Amino acid sequence: MNPLISVIIPTHNPNLTRLHRTLNGLRSQSLPYSDWQLLIIDNASSNPDLFANLDLSWHSHTQIIREERLGLTRARIAGIQASQGKYVVFVDDDNVLCPNYLQDIINIFNTYPNLGAIGGKSLPEFEADPEPWVKQFWGCLALRDLGYEMQIYAYDKDPNSEKKHPEFAPIGAGMALQQQAAQFYVNSILNDSLRLGLDRTGKSLQSGGDCDINLTLLDAGWGVGYFPQLQLTHLISINRLTKDYLARLNYSSSRSWVQVLDAHNIRPWQKIASWSVHLRKAKAFVSCQPWKSPANYVQWQGVCGLFEGLAMLK
């Protein structure tokens, strides 16, 4: 088989209802099945037999791969290593791709061969209506709509230019990569324990893996881009809309953001002393006023995570 695209679904103890929605979205793709392979990465699920109940008979080029080492990054690596496509795309087990998503990936990379990673819109479908304040934290939930204009970025080779992670760089949900770029990322991370732990692992809500991929490719001379025609629906369960969950998520995201930037020699902040963290958190408690509203509390936890990350810098 010589597929154009390898679709990689990393999953750990999935909700089968949402996973079926994901698979149905793939089943409805306009790109012929013969042009892409489907790789489901069972990332140390407690009941691997549940995958036997999936109806995958509609796609003859499907593999279920068991990755015993827990962690989203490990699952993505396993998928990339098993991929045969010219391109790879990460599809979370709660993502439903629009019907032309895979075909659009091919068209975009054909037009912009210097891009290493691309992404687009991730629009919500909520299990229950969220409270209005939750919208402030859509970014934490991997939701994004940056409008209808394409955006592209690559590092300027001018040594005086500022190195950065662009705000529109792809998120993991629906991120597509050129195979060469994906393999470069894998080779760069395999022996780096810090970067291997930047993303979700078990109950940890670390979420720096997407940024690490983008920065790795940018360092290597690839560009990254946002293309609005790449659109997916992100199924958001009710348990992810609570104050406590979003606070944990914002805390972990803020801490890992410092770590991933520092891993790529981007340090817009100064290291702070570990002994000062509690004092800084107390001061932020007063300024953020987390007792006033759930949004204030989630914001305060994000600030606390930032302080923890700054204290971990060497």
GROMACS .gro file of C-alpha atoms in nm:
model
  314
    1MET     CA    1   0.000   0.000   0.000
    2ASN     CA    2   0.124   0.351  -0.085
    3PRO     CA    3  -0.128   0.579   0.087
    4LEU     CA    4  -0.122   0.954   0.052
    5ILE     CA    5  -0.225   1.005   0.414
    6SER     CA    6  -0.194   0.811   0.738
    7VAL     CA    7  -0.471   0.899   0.985
    8ILE     CA    8  -0.351   0.848   1.343
    9ILE     CA    9  -0.603   0.825   1.629
   10PRO     CA   10  -0.428   0.812   1.970
   11THR     CA   11  -0.671   0.690   2.234
   12HIS     CA   12  -0.665   0.585   2.601
   13ASN     CA   13  -0.977   0.428   2.754
   14PRO     CA   14  -1.198   0.597   2.493
   15ASN     CA   15  -1.564   0.683   2.520
   16LEU     CA   16  -1.701   0.452   2.250
   17THR     CA   17  -1.991   0.681   2.159
   18ARG     CA   18  -1.753   0.965   2.077
   19LEU     CA   19  -1.503   0.732   1.909
   20HIS     CA   20  -1.780   0.600   1.683
   21ARG     CA   21  -1.856   0.959   1.585
   22THR     CA   22  -1.489   1.007   1.501
   23LEU     CA   23  -1.483   0.695   1.285
   24ASN     CA   24  -1.807   0.790   1.112
   25GLY     CA   25  -1.650   1.124   1.021
   26LEU     CA   26  -1.359   0.940   0.863
   27ARG     CA   27  -1.591   0.699   0.688
   28SER     CA   28  -1.757   0.999   0.519
   29GLN     CA   29  -1.434   1.145   0.379
   30SER     CA   30  -1.438   1.240   0.012
   31LEU     CA   31  -1.086   1.098  -0.032
   32PRO     CA   32  -1.111   0.733  -0.149
   33TYR     CA   33  -1.026   0.476   0.119
   34SER     CA   34  -0.753   0.340  -0.107
   35ASP     CA   35  -0.563   0.668  -0.068
   36TRP     CA   36  -0.530   0.662   0.310
   37GLN     CA   37  -0.460   0.427   0.598
   38LEU     CA   38  -0.619   0.430   0.944
   39LEU     CA   39  -0.402   0.372   1.252
   40ILE     CA   40  -0.572   0.347   1.591
   41ILE     CA   41  -0.317   0.367   1.870
   42ASP     CA   42  -0.442   0.196   2.185
   43ASN     CA   43  -0.236   0.381   2.444
   44ALA     CA   44  -0.234   0.139   2.738
   45SER     CA   45  -0.612   0.123   2.771
   46SER     CA   46  -0.723  -0.081   3.073
   47ASN     CA   47  -0.952  -0.295   2.854
   48PRO     CA   48  -0.792  -0.348   2.513
   49ASP     CA   49  -1.072  -0.587   2.418
   50LEU     CA   50  -1.310  -0.294   2.371
   51PHE     CA   51  -1.146  -0.222   2.034
   52ALA     CA   52  -1.266  -0.560   1.910
   53ASN     CA   53  -1.618  -0.420   1.910
   54LEU     CA   54  -1.536  -0.148   1.658
   55ASP     CA   55  -1.673  -0.197   1.307
   56LEU     CA   56  -1.373  -0.127   1.087
   57SER     CA   57  -1.479  -0.352   0.801
   58TRP     CA   58  -1.548  -0.048   0.582
   59HIS     CA   59  -1.174   0.029   0.558
   60SER     CA   60  -0.936  -0.246   0.452
   61HIS     CA   61  -0.620  -0.053   0.545
   62THR     CA   62  -0.671  -0.032   0.921
   63GLN     CA   63  -0.440  -0.127   1.207
   64ILE     CA   64  -0.493  -0.122   1.583
   65ILE     CA   65  -0.155  -0.077   1.748
   66ARG     CA   66  -0.098  -0.125   2.121
   67GLU     CA   67   0.144   0.124   2.281
   68GLU     CA   68   0.212   0.021   2.640
   69ARG     CA   69   0.401   0.336   2.736
   70LEU     CA   70   0.138   0.576   2.861
   71GLY     CA   71   0.125   0.925   2.716
   72LEU     CA   72  -0.012   1.114   2.418
   73THR     CA   73   0.336   1.183   2.284
   74ARG     CA   74   0.425   0.813   2.298
   75ALA     CA   75   0.104   0.727   2.114
   76ARG     CA   76   0.172   0.984   1.843
   77ILE     CA   77   0.525   0.854   1.799
   78ALA     CA   78   0.396   0.499   1.762
   79GLY     CA   79   0.153   0.619   1.497
   80ILE     CA   80   0.418   0.809   1.303
   81GLN     CA   81   0.655   0.512   1.312
   82ALA     CA   82   0.384   0.284   1.169
   83SER     CA   83   0.265   0.536   0.910
   84GLN     CA   84   0.317   0.482   0.539
   85GLY     CA   85   0.157   0.797   0.401
   86LYS     CA   86   0.320   1.095   0.240
   87TYR     CA   87   0.139   1.293   0.507
   88VAL     CA   88   0.009   1.214   0.857
   89VAL     CA   89  -0.281   1.367   1.045
   90PHE     CA   90  -0.362   1.343   1.416
   91VAL     CA   91  -0.731   1.292   1.491
   92ASP     CA   92  -0.831   1.280   1.857
   93ASP     CA   93  -1.092   1.026   1.965
   94ASP     CA   94  -1.343   1.310   2.009
   95ASN     CA   95  -1.285   1.482   1.673
   96VAL     CA   96  -1.518   1.464   1.374
   97LEU     CA   97  -1.352   1.578   1.052
   98CYS     CA   98  -1.548   1.761   0.784
   99PRO     CA   99  -1.588   1.544   0.471
  100ASN     CA  100  -1.318   1.714   0.262
  101TYR     CA  101  -1.057   1.734   0.539
  102LEU     CA  102  -0.819   1.469   0.405
  103GLN     CA  103  -0.846   1.589   0.046
  104ASP     CA  104  -0.785   1.947   0.160
  105ILE     CA  105  -0.465   1.839   0.340
  106ILE     CA  106  -0.329   1.699   0.014
  107ASN     CA  107  -0.425   2.011  -0.180
  108ILE     CA  108  -0.264   2.244   0.074
  109PHE     CA  109   0.065   2.055   0.096
  110ASN     CA  110   0.080   2.033  -0.283
  111THR     CA  111   0.045   2.412  -0.298
  112TYR     CA  112   0.276   2.488  -0.002
  113PRO     CA  113   0.546   2.216   0.001
  114ASN     CA  114   0.766   2.410   0.245
  115LEU     CA  115   0.512   2.378   0.527
  116GLY     CA  116   0.581   2.106   0.781
  117ALA     CA  117   0.257   2.127   0.982
  118ILE     CA  118  -0.087   2.270   0.914
  119GLY     CA  119  -0.415   2.297   1.099
  120GLY     CA  120  -0.745   2.482   1.092
  121LYS     CA  121  -1.069   2.531   1.280
  122SER     CA  122  -1.175   2.323   1.580
  123LEU     CA  123  -1.539   2.403   1.656
  124PRO     CA  124  -1.727   2.280   1.963
  125GLU     CA  125  -2.018   2.046   2.005
  126PHE     CA  126  -2.097   2.049   2.377
  127GLU     CA  127  -2.258   1.758   2.555
  128ALA     CA  128  -2.438   2.018   2.766
  129ASP     CA  129  -2.464   2.394   2.729
  130PRO     CA  130  -2.166   2.552   2.906
  131GLU     CA  131  -2.196   2.852   3.135
  132PRO     CA  132  -2.108   3.178   2.954
  133TRP     CA  133  -1.776   3.226   3.137
  134VAL     CA  134  -1.639   2.901   2.990
  135LYS     CA  135  -1.587   3.067   2.651
  136GLN     CA  136  -1.289   3.256   2.794
  137PHE     CA  137  -1.108   2.922   2.813
  138TRP     CA  138  -1.192   2.771   2.475
  139GLY     CA  139  -0.822   2.776   2.391
  140CYS     CA  140  -0.753   2.542   2.682
  141LEU     CA  141  -1.011   2.301   2.538
  142ALA     CA  142  -0.841   2.295   2.195
  143LEU     CA  143  -1.120   2.501   2.039
  144ARG     CA  144  -1.033   2.762   1.782
  145ASP     CA  145  -1.178   2.968   1.502
  146LEU     CA  146  -0.935   3.227   1.365
  147GLY     CA  147  -1.155   3.340   1.081
  148TYR     CA  148  -1.136   3.289   0.709
  149GLU     CA  149  -0.785   3.416   0.629
  150MET     CA  150  -0.497   3.175   0.574
  151GLN     CA  151  -0.189   3.243   0.791
  152ILE     CA  152   0.166   3.110   0.742
  153TYR     CA  153   0.483   3.151   0.945
  154ALA     CA  154   0.846   3.039   0.921
  155TYR     CA  155   1.150   3.162   1.110
  156ASP     CA  156   1.329   3.445   0.936
  157LYS     CA  157   1.690   3.339   0.892
  158ASP     CA  158   1.797   3.689   0.995
  159PRO     CA  159   1.974   3.632   1.331
  160ASN     CA  160   1.824   3.957   1.460
  161SER     CA  161   1.465   3.845   1.406
  162GLU     CA  162   1.256   3.732   1.700
  163LYS     CA  163   1.200   3.359   1.738
  164LYS     CA  164   0.847   3.280   1.849
  165HIS     CA  165   0.560   3.034   1.849
  166PRO     CA  166   0.283   3.193   1.637
  167GLU     CA  167  -0.062   3.205   1.792
  168PHE     CA  168  -0.216   3.043   1.483
  169ALA     CA  169   0.024   2.746   1.477
  170PRO     CA  170  -0.157   2.411   1.452
  171ILE     CA  171  -0.308   2.249   1.759
  172GLY     CA  172  -0.296   1.872   1.795
  173ALA     CA  173  -0.662   1.820   1.702
  174GLY     CA  174  -0.650   1.776   1.326
  175MET     CA  175  -0.281   1.867   1.292
  176ALA     CA  176  -0.138   1.740   0.962
  177LEU     CA  177   0.233   1.697   0.894
  178GLN     CA  178   0.448   1.603   0.603
  179GLN     CA  179   0.595   1.257   0.662
  180GLN     CA  180   0.951   1.385   0.643
  181ALA     CA  181   0.874   1.651   0.903
  182ALA     CA  182   0.697   1.401   1.128
  183GLN     CA  183   0.993   1.163   1.118
  184PHE     CA  184   1.230   1.449   1.194
  185TYR     CA  185   1.024   1.533   1.502
  186VAL     CA  186   1.030   1.170   1.619
  187ASN     CA  187   1.407   1.143   1.578
  188SER     CA  188   1.457   1.465   1.773
  189ILE     CA  189   1.252   1.360   2.074
  190LEU     CA  190   1.314   0.989   2.130
  191ASN     CA  191   1.602   1.042   2.374
  192ASP     CA  192   1.469   1.359   2.537
  193SER     CA  193   1.283   1.263   2.855
  194LEU     CA  194   1.168   1.619   2.929
  195ARG     CA  195   1.003   1.666   2.589
  196LEU     CA  196   0.853   1.315   2.597
  197GLY     CA  197   0.664   1.423   2.909
  198LEU     CA  198   0.530   1.756   2.785
  199ASP     CA  199   0.183   1.626   2.695
  200ARG     CA  200  -0.105   1.429   2.848
  201THR     CA  201   0.008   1.126   3.046
  202GLY     CA  202  -0.253   0.942   3.252
  203LYS     CA  203  -0.427   1.196   3.476
  204SER     CA  204  -0.172   1.468   3.401
  205LEU     CA  205  -0.312   1.755   3.194
  206GLN     CA  206   0.022   1.873   3.058
  207SER     CA  207  -0.038   2.006   2.707
  208GLY     CA  208   0.287   2.125   2.552
  209GLY     CA  209   0.326   1.853   2.291
  210ASP     CA  210   0.156   2.043   2.007
  211CYS     CA  211   0.379   2.347   2.058
  212ASP     CA  212   0.685   2.123   2.078
  213ILE     CA  213   0.605   1.975   1.737
  214ASN     CA  214   0.562   2.320   1.582
  215LEU     CA  215   0.880   2.460   1.733
  216THR     CA  216   1.081   2.151   1.636
  217LEU     CA  217   0.976   2.192   1.273
  218LEU     CA  218   1.030   2.567   1.276
  219ASP     CA  219   1.381   2.513   1.413
  220ALA     CA  220   1.448   2.276   1.122
  221GLY     CA  221   1.338   2.530   0.861
  222TRP     CA  222   0.982   2.418   0.797
  223GLY     CA  223   0.688   2.658   0.804
  224VAL     CA  224   0.354   2.613   0.981
  225GLY     CA  225   0.013   2.735   0.871
  226TYR     CA  226  -0.352   2.792   0.954
  227PHE     CA  227  -0.602   2.707   0.679
  228PRO     CA  228  -0.971   2.774   0.754
  229GLN     CA  229  -1.097   2.509   0.511
  230LEU     CA  230  -0.957   2.247   0.750
  231GLN     CA  231  -1.250   2.223   0.988
  232LEU     CA  232  -1.347   1.967   1.251
  233THR     CA  233  -1.602   1.932   1.526
  234HIS     CA  234  -1.461   1.879   1.875
  235LEU     CA  235  -1.697   1.682   2.100
  236ILE     CA  236  -1.672   1.831   2.449
  237SER     CA  237  -1.800   1.616   2.736
  238ILE     CA  238  -1.979   1.775   3.029
  239ASN     CA  239  -1.703   1.688   3.277
  240ARG     CA  240  -1.463   1.917   3.090
  241LEU     CA  241  -1.682   2.223   3.151
  242THR     CA  242  -1.645   2.243   3.529
  243LYS     CA  243  -1.451   2.501   3.722
  244ASP     CA  244  -1.222   2.241   3.880
  245TYR     CA  245  -1.133   2.069   3.551
  246LEU     CA  246  -1.063   2.395   3.368
  247ALA     CA  247  -0.856   2.518   3.662
  248ARG     CA  248  -0.640   2.204   3.652
  249LEU     CA  249  -0.613   2.234   3.276
  250ASN     CA  250  -0.514   2.602   3.282
  251TYR     CA  251  -0.260   2.538   3.557
  252SER     CA  252  -0.094   2.251   3.368
  253SER     CA  253  -0.105   2.429   3.032
  254SER     CA  254   0.060   2.740   3.173
  255ARG     CA  255   0.335   2.540   3.339
  256SER     CA  256   0.409   2.331   3.030
  257TRP     CA  257   0.407   2.643   2.809
  258VAL     CA  258   0.713   2.771   2.997
  259GLN     CA  259   0.883   2.433   2.967
  260VAL     CA  260   0.828   2.388   2.595
  261LEU     CA  261   0.944   2.740   2.507
  262ASP     CA  262   1.255   2.694   2.719
  263ALA     CA  263   1.328   2.359   2.550
  264HIS     CA  264   1.356   2.557   2.226
  265ASN     CA  265   1.565   2.839   2.373
  266ILE     CA  266   1.278   3.086   2.393
  267ARG     CA  267   1.271   3.252   2.733
  268PRO     CA  268   1.057   3.567   2.747
  269TRP     CA  269   1.061   3.549   3.128
  270GLN     CA  270   1.326   3.533   3.396
  271LYS     CA  271   1.366   3.230   3.619
  272ILE     CA  272   1.223   3.283   3.966
  273ALA     CA  273   1.340   3.136   4.293
  274SER     CA  274   1.148   2.832   4.420
  275TRP     CA  275   1.110   2.988   4.762
  276SER     CA  276   0.920   3.282   4.610
  277VAL     CA  277   0.648   3.075   4.442
  278HIS     CA  278   0.414   3.065   4.743
  279LEU     CA  279   0.448   3.439   4.798
  280ARG     CA  280   0.378   3.509   4.432
  281LYS     CA  281   0.073   3.284   4.436
  282ALA     CA  282  -0.058   3.466   4.744
  283LYS     CA  283  -0.009   3.803   4.573
  284ALA     CA  284  -0.186   3.673   4.262
  285PHE     CA  285  -0.469   3.547   4.483
  286VAL     CA  286  -0.533   3.905   4.587
  287SER     CA  287  -0.507   4.049   4.235
  288CYS     CA  288  -0.705   3.774   4.056
  289GLN     CA  289  -0.976   3.756   4.326
  290PRO     CA  290  -1.058   3.389   4.260
  291TRP     CA  291  -1.337   3.388   4.516
  292LYS     CA  292  -1.546   3.619   4.297
  293SER     CA  293  -1.626   3.387   4.007
  294PRO     CA  294  -1.529   3.055   3.844
  295ALA     CA  295  -1.351   3.246   3.565
  296ASN     CA  296  -1.138   3.435   3.817
  297TYR     CA  297  -1.047   3.109   3.988
  298VAL     CA  298  -0.942   2.943   3.661
  299GLN     CA  299  -0.736   3.250   3.569
  300TRP     CA  300  -0.562   3.243   3.908
  301GLN     CA  301  -0.471   2.877   3.861
  302GLY     CA  302  -0.317   2.963   3.525
  303VAL     CA  303  -0.099   3.225   3.693
  304CYS     CA  304   0.001   2.970   3.958
  305GLY     CA  305   0.103   2.724   3.687
  306LEU     CA  306   0.314   2.992   3.523
  307PHE     CA  307   0.500   3.055   3.850
  308GLU     CA  308   0.562   2.683   3.892
  309GLY     CA  309   0.705   2.665   3.540
  310LEU     CA  310   0.932   2.965   3.596
  311ALA     CA  311   1.065   2.812   3.916
  312MET     CA  312   1.153   2.491   3.727
  313LEU     CA  313   1.380   2.674   3.479
  314LYS     CA  314   1.750   2.605   3.511
   0.00000   0.00000   0.00000
